[in-house]
């Protein structure tokens, strides 16, 4: 009888010590997920040719180029991943085609990488800010049709697809002389 009582007390004591540990772990996990992830964008001048975004007629054909910086603010206590950050062209609210994510280009003897060493998915450490230099391109030969909008499309830290408007296009495939952004915009 005494052995059974000792076993019961031992099991009860173990349960009493495990329950607060589990509760504290759940609270700790919940606290680590608190905070926000914010992404800001700024259209800039390209390192490639010194021009900002727009339609250009080059010797190899008409292109749409969009150089952009993004900053990802992670105030959570855990690292996050932003996956497949890209630009898509839309016409009358319908997705038409995604733009090419330029991974790198050679400038003289140096290689300039875009994104995160050529990747357009980003790993951002906890409580940090990361900035990335991006370059997107669409060749008219790949999509010679009209479109009226460019949208940002990516997957957030919960793997949810996020779509945000970037630019309205008055007339596609017509040479434009646009300006870069002066301020950072939240996306």
Coordinates of N, CA, C and O in Angstrom, one line a residue:
X1 N 0.8 -1.2 0.0 CA 0.0 0.0 0.0 C 0.9 1.3 0.0 O 0.6 2.2 -0.7
X2 N 1.9 1.2 0.8 CA 2.8 2.4 0.9 C 3.5 2.6 -0.4 O 3.7 3.7 -0.8
X3 N 3.9 1.5 -1.2 CA 4.5 1.7 -2.5 C 3.6 2.3 -3.5 O 4.0 3.2 -4.3
X4 N 2.3 1.9 -3.4 CA 1.3 2.5 -4.3 C 1.2 4.0 -4.0 O 1.0 4.8 -5.0
X5 N 1.1 4.4 -2.8 CA 1.0 5.8 -2.4 C 2.2 6.6 -2.9 O 2.1 7.7 -3.4
X6 N 3.4 6.0 -2.7 CA 4.6 6.7 -3.2 C 4.6 6.9 -4.7 O 5.0 7.9 -5.2
X7 N 4.1 5.8 -5.5 CA 4.0 5.9 -6.9 C 3.0 7.0 -7.3 O 3.3 7.8 -8.2
X8 N 1.9 7.0 -6.7 CA 0.9 8.0 -6.9 C 1.4 9.4 -6.7 O 1.2 10.4 -7.4
X9 N 2.1 9.6 -5.5 CA 2.6 10.9 -5.2 C 3.7 11.3 -6.2 O 3.8 12.5 -6.6
X10 N 4.5 10.4 -6.6 CA 5.6 10.6 -7.6 C 5.0 11.1 -8.9 O 5.4 12.1 -9.5
X11 N 3.9 10.4 -9.4 CA 3.3 10.7 -10.7 C 2.6 12.1 -10.5 O 2.6 12.9 -11.4
X12 N 1.9 12.3 -9.4 CA 1.3 13.6 -9.2 C 2.3 14.7 -9.1 O 2.0 15.8 -9.7
X13 N 3.4 14.5 -8.5 CA 4.4 15.6 -8.4 C 5.0 15.9 -9.8 O 5.3 17.0 -10.1
X14 N 5.2 14.8 -10.6 CA 5.7 15.0 -12.0 C 4.7 15.8 -12.8 O 5.0 16.7 -13.5
X15 N 3.4 15.5 -12.7 CA 2.4 16.2 -13.4 C 2.3 17.6 -13.0 O 2.2 18.5 -13.8
X16 N 2.4 17.9 -11.7 CA 2.4 19.3 -11.2 C 3.6 20.1 -11.7 O 3.4 21.2 -12.0
X17 N 4.7 19.5 -11.8 CA 5.9 20.2 -12.4 C 5.9 20.4 -13.9 O 6.4 21.3 -14.4
X18 N 5.2 19.4 -14.6 CA 5.2 19.5 -16.1 C 4.2 20.5 -16.5 O 4.4 21.2 -17.5
X19 N 3.0 20.6 -15.9 CA 2.0 21.5 -16.3 C 2.4 23.0 -16.4 O 2.2 23.6 -17.4
X20 N 3.1 23.5 -15.3 CA 3.6 24.9 -15.5 C 4.6 25.1 -16.6 O 4.7 26.1 -17.3
X21 N 5.4 24.1 -16.8 CA 6.4 24.1 -17.9 C 5.8 24.2 -19.2 O 6.2 25.0 -20.1
X22 N 4.7 23.4 -19.4 CA 4.0 23.4 -20.7 C 3.3 24.8 -20.9 O 3.4 25.4 -21.9
X23 N 2.7 25.3 -19.8 CA 2.0 26.6 -19.9 C 3.0 27.7 -20.2 O 2.8 28.5 -21.0
X24 N 4.2 27.7 -19.5 CA 5.2 28.7 -19.8 C 5.7 28.6 -21.2 O 6.0 29.6 -21.9
X25 N 5.9 27.4 -21.8 CA 6.3 27.2 -23.1 C 5.3 27.8 -24.1 O 5.7 28.4 -25.1
X26 N 4.0 27.5 -23.9 CA 3.0 28.1 -24.7 C 2.9 29.6 -24.7 O 2.8 30.2 -25.7
X27 N 3.1 30.2 -23.5 CA 3.1 31.6 -23.4 C 4.3 32.2 -24.1 O 4.3 33.2 -24.8
X28 N 5.5 31.5 -24.0 CA 6.7 32.0 -24.6 C 6.6 31.9 -26.1 O 7.0 32.9 -26.8
X29 N 6.0 30.9 -26.7 CA 5.8 30.8 -28.1 C 4.8 31.9 -28.6 O 5.0 32.5 -29.6
X30 N 3.8 32.1 -27.8 CA 2.8 33.2 -28.2 C 3.5 34.6 -28.2 O 3.3 35.4 -29.1
X31 N 4.3 34.8 -27.1 CA 5.0 36.1 -27.0 C 6.0 36.3 -28.2 O 6.2 37.4 -28.7
X32 N 6.7 35.2 -28.6 CA 7.7 35.3 -29.7 C 7.0 35.7 -31.0 O 7.7 36.3 -31.9
X33 N 5.8 35.3 -31.2 CA 5.1 35.6 -32.4 C 4.5 37.0 -32.4 O 4.0 37.4 -33.4
X34 N 4.5 37.7 -31.3 CA 4.0 39.0 -31.2 C 5.0 39.9 -32.0 O 6.1 39.6 -32.2
X35 N 4.5 41.1 -32.4 CA 5.3 42.0 -33.2 C 4.7 42.0 -34.6 O 3.7 41.3 -34.9
X36 N 5.3 42.8 -35.5 CA 4.8 42.9 -36.9 C 5.9 42.7 -37.9 O 7.1 42.9 -37.6
X37 N 5.5 42.5 -39.1 CA 6.4 42.5 -40.2 C 5.8 43.5 -41.2 O 4.6 43.4 -41.6
X38 N 6.6 44.5 -41.5 CA 6.2 45.5 -42.5 C 7.2 45.5 -43.6 O 8.4 45.4 -43.4
X39 N 6.7 45.8 -44.8 CA 7.6 45.9 -46.0 C 7.3 47.3 -46.6 O 6.2 47.7 -46.8
X40 N 8.4 48.0 -46.9 CA 8.4 49.3 -47.5 C 9.1 49.2 -48.9 O 10.1 48.4 -49.0
X41 N 8.7 49.9 -49.9 CA 9.3 49.9 -51.2 C 9.6 51.3 -51.6 O 9.0 52.3 -51.2
X42 N 10.6 51.4 -52.5 CA 11.0 52.7 -53.1 C 11.5 52.4 -54.5 O 12.5 51.6 -54.6
X43 N 10.9 53.0 -55.5 CA 11.4 52.8 -56.9 C 12.6 53.8 -57.0 O 12.5 55.0 -56.7
X44 N 13.7 53.3 -57.5 CA 15.0 54.0 -57.5 C 15.5 54.1 -59.0 O 14.9 53.6 -59.9
X45 N 16.7 54.6 -59.1 CA 17.5 54.6 -60.4 C 18.3 53.3 -60.4 O 18.8 52.9 -59.4
X46 N 18.3 52.7 -61.6 CA 19.0 51.4 -61.8 C 20.5 51.5 -61.7 O 21.1 52.5 -62.3
X47 N 21.1 50.6 -61.1 CA 22.6 50.5 -61.2 C 23.0 50.0 -62.5 O 24.2 50.3 -62.9
X48 N 22.1 49.4 -63.3 CA 22.5 48.9 -64.6 C 22.7 50.0 -65.6 O 23.7 50.0 -66.4
X49 N 21.7 51.0 -65.7 CA 21.8 52.0 -66.7 C 21.6 53.5 -66.2 O 21.6 54.4 -67.0
X50 N 21.4 53.6 -64.9 CA 21.2 54.9 -64.3 C 19.8 55.5 -64.5 O 19.5 56.6 -64.2
X51 N 18.9 54.7 -65.1 CA 17.5 55.2 -65.4 C 16.6 54.6 -64.3 O 16.8 53.6 -63.7
X52 N 15.4 55.3 -64.2 CA 14.4 54.8 -63.3 C 13.4 53.9 -64.1 O 13.7 53.6 -65.2
X53 N 12.3 53.6 -63.5 CA 11.4 52.7 -64.1 C 10.8 53.2 -65.4 O 10.6 54.4 -65.5
X54 N 10.4 52.3 -66.3 CA 9.7 52.8 -67.4 C 9.9 51.8 -68.6 O 10.6 50.8 -68.6
X55 N 9.3 52.2 -69.7 CA 9.4 51.5 -71.0 C 10.5 52.1 -71.8 O 10.6 53.4 -72.0
X56 N 11.4 51.3 -72.3 CA 12.6 51.8 -73.0 C 12.8 51.0 -74.3 O 12.6 49.7 -74.3
X57 N 13.1 51.6 -75.4 CA 13.4 51.0 -76.6 C 14.9 50.8 -76.8 O 15.6 51.8 -77.0
X58 N 15.4 49.6 -76.5 CA 16.8 49.4 -76.6 C 17.1 48.6 -77.9 O 16.2 48.1 -78.5
X59 N 18.4 48.4 -78.2 CA 18.8 47.7 -79.4 C 18.2 46.3 -79.4 O 17.9 45.7 -80.5
X60 N 18.0 45.7 -78.2 CA 17.5 44.3 -78.2 C 16.0 44.3 -78.0 O 15.4 43.2 -77.8
X61 N 15.3 45.4 -78.2 CA 13.9 45.5 -78.2 C 13.3 46.3 -77.1 O 14.0 46.8 -76.2
X62 N 12.0 46.5 -77.1 CA 11.3 47.3 -76.0 C 11.2 46.5 -74.8 O 10.9 45.3 -74.8
X63 N 11.5 47.2 -73.6 CA 11.5 46.5 -72.3 C 10.8 47.4 -71.3 O 10.8 48.7 -71.5
X64 N 10.3 46.8 -70.3 CA 9.8 47.5 -69.1 C 10.8 47.1 -68.0 O 10.9 45.9 -67.7
X65 N 11.4 48.1 -67.4 CA 12.4 47.8 -66.3 C 11.9 48.6 -65.1 O 11.5 49.8 -65.2
X66 N 11.9 47.9 -63.9 CA 11.6 48.6 -62.7 C 12.6 48.2 -61.6 O 12.7 47.1 -61.1
X67 N 13.5 49.2 -61.3 CA 14.5 49.0 -60.2 C 13.8 49.4 -58.9 O 13.1 50.5 -58.8
X68 N 14.0 48.7 -57.8 CA 13.3 48.9 -56.6 C 14.1 48.5 -55.4 O 14.8 47.5 -55.5
X69 N 14.0 49.3 -54.3 CA 14.5 48.8 -53.0 C 13.3 48.4 -52.2 O 12.3 49.0 -52.3
X70 N 13.5 47.4 -51.4 CA 12.5 47.1 -50.4 C 13.3 47.0 -49.0 O 14.4 46.6 -49.0
X71 N 12.6 47.4 -48.0 CA 13.1 47.2 -46.6 C 12.0 46.3 -45.9 O 10.8 46.7 -45.9
X72 N 12.5 45.3 -45.2 CA 11.6 44.4 -44.5 C 11.9 44.6 -43.0 O 13.0 44.4 -42.6
X73 N 10.9 45.1 -42.2 CA 11.0 45.3 -40.8 C 10.4 44.2 -40.1 O 9.2 43.9 -40.2
X74 N 11.2 43.4 -39.3 CA 10.7 42.3 -38.5 C 10.8 42.6 -37.0 O 11.9 42.6 -36.5
X75 N 9.7 43.0 -36.4 CA 9.7 43.3 -34.9 C 9.3 42.1 -34.1 O 9.2 42.2 -32.9
X76 N 9.2 40.9 -34.7 CA 8.9 39.7 -34.0 C 10.2 39.2 -33.4 O 11.3 39.5 -33.7
X77 N 10.0 38.3 -32.4 CA 11.2 37.7 -31.7 C 11.6 36.4 -32.4 O 12.3 35.6 -31.8
X78 N 11.1 36.1 -33.6 CA 11.5 34.9 -34.3 C 11.8 35.4 -35.8 O 11.3 36.4 -36.3
X79 N 12.7 34.7 -36.5 CA 13.0 35.0 -37.9 C 11.8 34.7 -38.7 O 10.9 33.9 -38.4
X80 N 11.7 35.4 -39.9 CA 10.6 35.2 -40.8 C 11.1 35.1 -42.2 O 12.2 35.4 -42.5
X81 N 10.2 34.5 -43.1 CA 10.6 34.4 -44.5 C 9.5 35.1 -45.3 O 8.3 34.9 -45.1
X82 N 9.9 35.9 -46.3 CA 9.1 36.5 -47.3 C 9.5 35.8 -48.6 O 10.6 35.8 -49.0
X83 N 8.5 35.1 -49.2 CA 8.8 34.2 -50.3 C 8.4 34.8 -51.7 O 7.3 35.3 -51.8
X84 N 9.2 34.6 -52.7 CA 8.9 34.8 -54.1 C 8.3 36.2 -54.3 O 7.2 36.4 -54.9
X85 N 9.0 37.2 -53.9 CA 8.6 38.6 -54.1 C 8.8 38.9 -55.6 O 9.8 38.8 -56.2
X86 N 7.7 39.4 -56.3 CA 7.7 39.6 -57.7 C 6.7 40.7 -58.1 O 5.9 41.1 -57.3
X87 N 6.8 41.1 -59.4 CA 5.8 42.0 -60.0 C 5.1 41.3 -61.1 O 5.7 40.5 -61.8
X88 N 3.8 41.6 -61.2 CA 2.9 41.0 -62.2 C 2.3 42.1 -62.9 O 1.9 43.1 -62.3
X89 N 2.1 41.9 -64.2 CA 1.3 42.9 -65.0 C -0.2 42.4 -65.1 O -0.4 41.2 -65.2
X90 N -1.1 43.3 -64.9 CA -2.5 43.0 -64.9 C -3.2 43.9 -66.0 O -2.8 45.0 -66.4
X91 N -4.3 43.3 -66.6 CA -5.1 44.1 -67.5 C -6.6 43.9 -67.1 O -7.1 42.7 -67.0
X92 N -7.2 45.0 -66.8 CA -8.6 45.0 -66.4 C -8.9 44.0 -65.2 O -9.8 43.3 -65.2
X93 N -7.9 44.0 -64.2 CA -8.1 43.3 -63.0 C -7.7 41.8 -63.1 O -7.7 41.0 -62.2
X94 N -7.2 41.4 -64.3 CA -6.8 40.0 -64.5 C -5.3 39.9 -64.6 O -4.6 40.7 -65.4
X95 N -4.7 39.0 -63.9 CA -3.3 38.7 -63.9 C -2.9 38.2 -65.3 O -3.5 37.3 -65.8
X96 N -1.8 38.8 -65.9 CA -1.4 38.4 -67.3 C -0.1 37.7 -67.3 O 0.0 36.6 -67.8
X97 N 0.9 38.2 -66.7 CA 2.2 37.6 -66.7 C 3.1 38.2 -65.6 O 2.9 39.3 -65.2
X98 N 4.0 37.4 -65.0 CA 4.9 37.9 -64.0 C 6.2 38.4 -64.7 O 6.6 38.0 -65.8
X99 N 6.8 39.4 -64.1 CA 8.0 40.0 -64.7 C 9.2 39.2 -64.3 O 9.1 38.4 -63.3
X100 N 10.2 39.3 -65.0 CA 11.5 38.5 -64.7 C 12.2 39.2 -63.6 O 12.4 40.4 -63.5
X101 N 12.5 38.3 -62.6 CA 13.3 38.8 -61.5 C 14.8 38.7 -61.9 O 15.3 37.6 -62.1
X102 N 15.5 39.8 -62.0 CA 16.9 39.8 -62.5 C 17.7 39.4 -61.3 O 17.7 40.0 -60.2
X103 N 18.5 38.4 -61.4 CA 19.3 37.9 -60.3 C 20.6 38.6 -60.2 O 21.1 38.8 -59.1
X104 N 21.2 39.0 -61.3 CA 22.5 39.7 -61.3 C 22.9 40.3 -62.6 O 22.2 40.0 -63.6
X105 N 23.9 41.1 -62.7 CA 24.5 41.5 -63.9 C 26.0 41.8 -63.7 O 26.4 42.2 -62.6
X106 N 26.7 41.7 -64.7 CA 28.2 42.0 -64.6 C 28.4 43.4 -65.0 O 27.9 43.9 -66.0
X107 N 29.1 44.1 -64.2 CA 29.5 45.5 -64.4 C 31.0 45.6 -64.3 O 31.6 45.5 -63.2
X108 N 31.6 45.8 -65.5 CA 33.1 45.7 -65.6 C 33.5 44.3 -65.1 O 33.1 43.3 -65.7
X109 N 34.3 44.3 -64.1 CA 34.8 43.0 -63.6 C 34.0 42.5 -62.4 O 34.3 41.4 -61.9
X110 N 33.1 43.3 -62.0 CA 32.3 42.9 -60.8 C 30.9 42.4 -61.2 O 30.4 42.7 -62.2
X111 N 30.4 41.5 -60.3 CA 29.0 41.0 -60.5 C 28.2 41.7 -59.4 O 28.5 41.6 -58.2
X112 N 27.1 42.3 -59.8 CA 26.1 42.9 -58.9 C 24.9 42.0 -58.8 O 24.3 41.7 -59.8
X113 N 24.7 41.5 -57.6 CA 23.6 40.7 -57.3 C 22.4 41.5 -56.9 O 22.5 42.4 -56.1
X114 N 21.2 41.1 -57.3 CA 19.9 41.6 -56.9 C 19.3 40.7 -55.9 O 19.6 39.5 -55.8
X115 N 18.3 41.2 -55.1 CA 17.6 40.4 -54.2 C 18.6 40.0 -53.1 O 19.4 40.7 -52.6
X116 N 18.5 38.7 -52.6 CA 19.4 38.2 -51.6 C 20.3 37.2 -52.3 O 20.0 36.0 -52.5
X117 N 21.4 37.7 -52.8 CA 22.4 37.0 -53.6 C 21.7 36.3 -54.8 O 22.0 35.2 -55.2
X118 N 20.8 37.0 -55.5 CA 20.1 36.5 -56.6 C 18.7 35.9 -56.3 O 18.0 35.6 -57.3
X119 N 18.4 35.7 -55.1 CA 17.1 35.1 -54.7 C 16.1 36.2 -54.4 O 16.5 37.2 -53.8
X120 N 14.9 36.0 -54.7 CA 13.8 36.9 -54.4 C 12.9 36.4 -53.3 O 11.7 36.8 -53.2
X121 N 13.4 35.5 -52.5 CA 12.8 35.1 -51.2 C 13.8 35.5 -50.1 O 15.0 35.4 -50.3
X122 N 13.3 36.0 -49.0 CA 14.1 36.7 -48.0 C 13.9 36.1 -46.6 O 12.8 35.9 -46.2
X123 N 15.0 35.8 -46.0 CA 15.0 35.4 -44.6 C 15.5 36.6 -43.7 O 16.6 37.1 -43.9
X124 N 14.6 37.0 -42.8 CA 14.9 38.2 -42.0 C 15.0 37.8 -40.6 O 14.0 37.2 -40.0
X125 N 16.1 38.1 -39.9 CA 16.3 37.7 -38.5 C 15.3 38.5 -37.6 O 14.7 39.5 -38.0
X126 N 15.2 37.9 -36.4 CA 14.3 38.5 -35.5 C 14.7 39.9 -35.1 O 15.9 40.2 -35.1
X127 N 13.8 40.8 -34.8 CA 14.0 42.2 -34.4 C 15.1 42.9 -35.3 O 16.1 43.4 -34.8
X128 N 14.8 42.9 -36.6 CA 15.8 43.5 -37.5 C 15.2 44.1 -38.7 O 14.0 43.9 -38.9
X129 N 16.0 44.8 -39.4 CA 15.6 45.4 -40.7 C 16.6 45.0 -41.8 O 17.8 45.0 -41.6
X130 N 16.0 44.6 -42.9 CA 16.9 44.1 -44.0 C 16.4 44.9 -45.3 O 15.3 45.1 -45.5
X131 N 17.4 45.4 -46.0 CA 17.2 46.1 -47.3 C 17.7 45.3 -48.5 O 18.8 44.7 -48.4
X132 N 16.9 45.3 -49.6 CA 17.3 44.5 -50.7 C 17.2 45.4 -52.0 O 16.2 46.2 -52.1
X133 N 18.1 45.3 -52.9 CA 18.1 45.9 -54.2 C 17.5 45.0 -55.2 O 18.0 43.9 -55.4
X134 N 16.4 45.3 -55.9 CA 15.7 44.4 -56.8 C 15.6 45.1 -58.2 O 15.6 46.3 -58.3
X135 N 15.5 44.2 -59.2 CA 15.4 44.7 -60.5 C 14.5 43.7 -61.3 O 14.7 42.5 -61.3
X136 N 13.4 44.3 -61.9 CA 12.4 43.5 -62.6 C 12.4 43.9 -64.1 O 12.5 45.1 -64.3
X137 N 12.1 43.0 -65.0 CA 12.1 43.3 -66.4 C 11.1 42.5 -67.1 O 10.8 41.3 -66.7
X138 N 10.5 43.1 -68.1 CA 9.5 42.4 -69.0 C 9.9 42.9 -70.4 O 9.9 44.1 -70.7
X139 N 10.1 41.9 -71.3 CA 10.4 42.2 -72.7 C 9.1 42.2 -73.5 O 8.2 41.3 -73.3
X140 N 8.9 43.1 -74.4 CA 7.7 43.2 -75.2 C 7.6 41.9 -76.0 O 6.4 41.4 -76.2
X141 N 8.7 41.3 -76.4 CA 8.6 40.1 -77.2 C 8.0 38.9 -76.4 O 7.4 38.0 -76.9
X142 N 8.1 39.0 -75.0 CA 7.5 38.0 -74.2 C 6.0 38.2 -73.9 O 5.3 37.3 -73.6
X143 N 5.6 39.5 -73.9 CA 4.2 39.8 -73.7 C 3.9 41.1 -74.4 O 4.0 42.2 -73.9
X144 N 3.5 41.0 -75.7 CA 3.3 42.2 -76.6 C 2.0 42.8 -76.4 O 1.6 43.8 -77.2
X145 N 1.2 42.4 -75.4 CA -0.2 42.9 -75.3 C -0.3 44.1 -74.4 O 0.6 44.4 -73.6
X146 N -1.4 44.7 -74.4 CA -1.7 45.9 -73.6 C -1.9 45.4 -72.1 O -2.4 44.3 -71.9
X147 N -1.6 46.3 -71.2 CA -1.9 46.1 -69.8 C -2.1 47.4 -69.1 O -1.6 48.4 -69.6
X148 N -2.8 47.5 -68.0 CA -3.1 48.8 -67.3 C -2.6 48.9 -65.9 O -2.8 49.9 -65.3
X149 N -1.9 47.9 -65.4 CA -1.5 47.9 -64.0 C -0.4 47.0 -63.7 O -0.2 45.9 -64.3
X150 N 0.5 47.4 -62.7 CA 1.5 46.5 -62.2 C 1.3 46.3 -60.7 O 1.0 47.3 -60.0
X151 N 1.3 45.0 -60.3 CA 1.1 44.7 -58.9 C 2.3 44.0 -58.3 O 2.9 43.2 -59.0
X152 N 2.5 44.2 -57.0 CA 3.4 43.4 -56.2 C 2.7 42.2 -55.7 O 1.6 42.2 -55.2
X153 N 3.4 41.0 -55.8 CA 2.9 39.8 -55.4 C 4.0 39.0 -54.6 O 5.1 38.9 -55.1
X154 N 3.6 38.6 -53.4 CA 4.6 37.8 -52.6 C 3.8 36.9 -51.6 O 2.6 37.1 -51.4
X155 N 4.6 36.0 -50.9 CA 4.0 35.2 -49.9 C 4.6 35.7 -48.6 O 5.8 35.7 -48.4
X156 N 3.7 35.9 -47.6 CA 4.2 36.4 -46.3 C 4.7 35.3 -45.4 O 4.8 34.1 -45.8
X157 N 5.0 35.7 -44.2 CA 5.6 34.7 -43.2 C 4.6 33.5 -42.9 O 5.1 32.5 -42.4
X158 N 3.4 33.7 -43.2 CA 2.4 32.6 -42.9 C 2.1 31.9 -44.2 O 1.1 31.1 -44.3
X159 N 2.9 32.2 -45.3 CA 2.7 31.6 -46.6 C 1.4 32.0 -47.3 O 0.8 31.2 -48.1
X160 N 0.9 33.2 -46.9 CA -0.3 33.7 -47.5 C 0.1 34.6 -48.7 O 0.9 35.4 -48.5
X161 N -0.6 34.4 -49.8 CA -0.3 35.3 -51.0 C -0.8 36.7 -50.8 O -2.0 36.9 -50.5
X162 N 0.1 37.7 -50.9 CA -0.3 39.1 -50.7 C -0.1 39.8 -52.1 O 0.9 39.6 -52.8
X163 N -1.1 40.6 -52.5 CA -1.1 41.3 -53.7 C -1.4 42.7 -53.4 O -2.4 43.1 -52.8
X164 N -0.5 43.6 -53.9 CA -0.7 45.1 -53.7 C -0.4 45.8 -55.0 O 0.5 45.5 -55.8
X165 N -1.2 46.9 -55.2 CA -1.0 47.7 -56.4 C 0.3 48.5 -56.3 O 0.6 49.0 -55.3
X166 N 1.1 48.5 -57.4 CA 2.3 49.3 -57.5 C 2.1 50.5 -58.4 O 2.4 51.6 -58.0
X167 N 1.7 50.3 -59.6 CA 1.6 51.4 -60.6 C 0.4 51.2 -61.5 O 0.0 50.0 -61.9
X168 N -0.2 52.3 -61.9 CA -1.2 52.3 -63.0 C -0.5 52.7 -64.3 O 0.3 53.6 -64.3
X169 N -0.8 52.0 -65.3 CA -0.1 52.2 -66.6 C -1.2 52.8 -67.6 O -2.2 52.2 -67.8
X170 N -0.8 54.0 -68.1 CA -1.7 54.7 -69.0 C -1.7 54.0 -70.4 O -2.7 53.7 -71.0
X171 N -0.5 53.7 -70.9 CA -0.4 53.1 -72.2 C 0.9 52.2 -72.2 O 2.0 52.7 -72.0
X172 N 0.7 50.9 -72.3 CA 1.8 50.0 -72.3 C 2.6 50.1 -73.6 O 2.1 50.4 -74.6
X173 N 3.9 49.8 -73.5 CA 4.8 49.7 -74.6 C 5.0 51.0 -75.3 O 5.2 51.1 -76.5
X174 N 4.9 52.1 -74.6 CA 5.1 53.5 -75.1 C 6.2 54.1 -74.3 O 6.1 54.1 -73.1
X175 N 7.3 54.6 -74.9 CA 8.4 55.1 -74.2 C 8.0 56.1 -73.1 O 7.1 57.0 -73.4
X176 N 8.5 56.0 -71.9 CA 8.1 56.9 -70.8 C 9.4 57.3 -70.1 O 10.4 56.6 -70.1
X177 N 9.3 58.6 -69.6 CA 10.4 59.1 -68.8 C 9.8 59.4 -67.5 O 9.3 60.5 -67.2
X178 N 9.9 58.4 -66.6 CA 9.3 58.5 -65.3 C 10.3 59.0 -64.2 O 11.5 59.0 -64.4
X179 N 9.8 59.2 -63.0 CA 10.6 59.6 -61.9 C 10.6 58.5 -60.9 O 9.7 57.7 -60.8
X180 N 11.7 58.5 -60.1 CA 11.8 57.6 -59.0 C 11.0 58.1 -57.8 O 10.5 59.2 -57.9
X181 N 10.8 57.2 -56.9 CA 10.0 57.6 -55.7 C 10.9 58.5 -54.8 O 12.1 58.3 -54.7
X182 N 10.3 59.5 -54.2 CA 11.0 60.3 -53.2 C 10.9 59.8 -51.8 O 11.7 60.1 -50.9
X183 N 9.8 59.1 -51.5 CA 9.5 58.6 -50.2 C 9.4 57.1 -50.2 O 9.1 56.5 -51.2
X184 N 9.6 56.5 -49.1 CA 9.3 55.1 -48.9 C 7.8 54.9 -48.7 O 7.1 55.6 -48.0
X185 N 7.2 53.8 -49.4 CA 5.8 53.5 -49.3 C 5.6 52.2 -48.6 O 6.3 51.2 -49.0
X186 N 4.7 52.1 -47.7 CA 4.4 50.8 -47.0 C 3.5 49.9 -48.0 O 2.6 50.5 -48.7
X187 N 3.9 48.7 -48.2 CA 3.1 47.8 -49.1 C 2.5 46.7 -48.3 O 2.7 46.2 -47.4

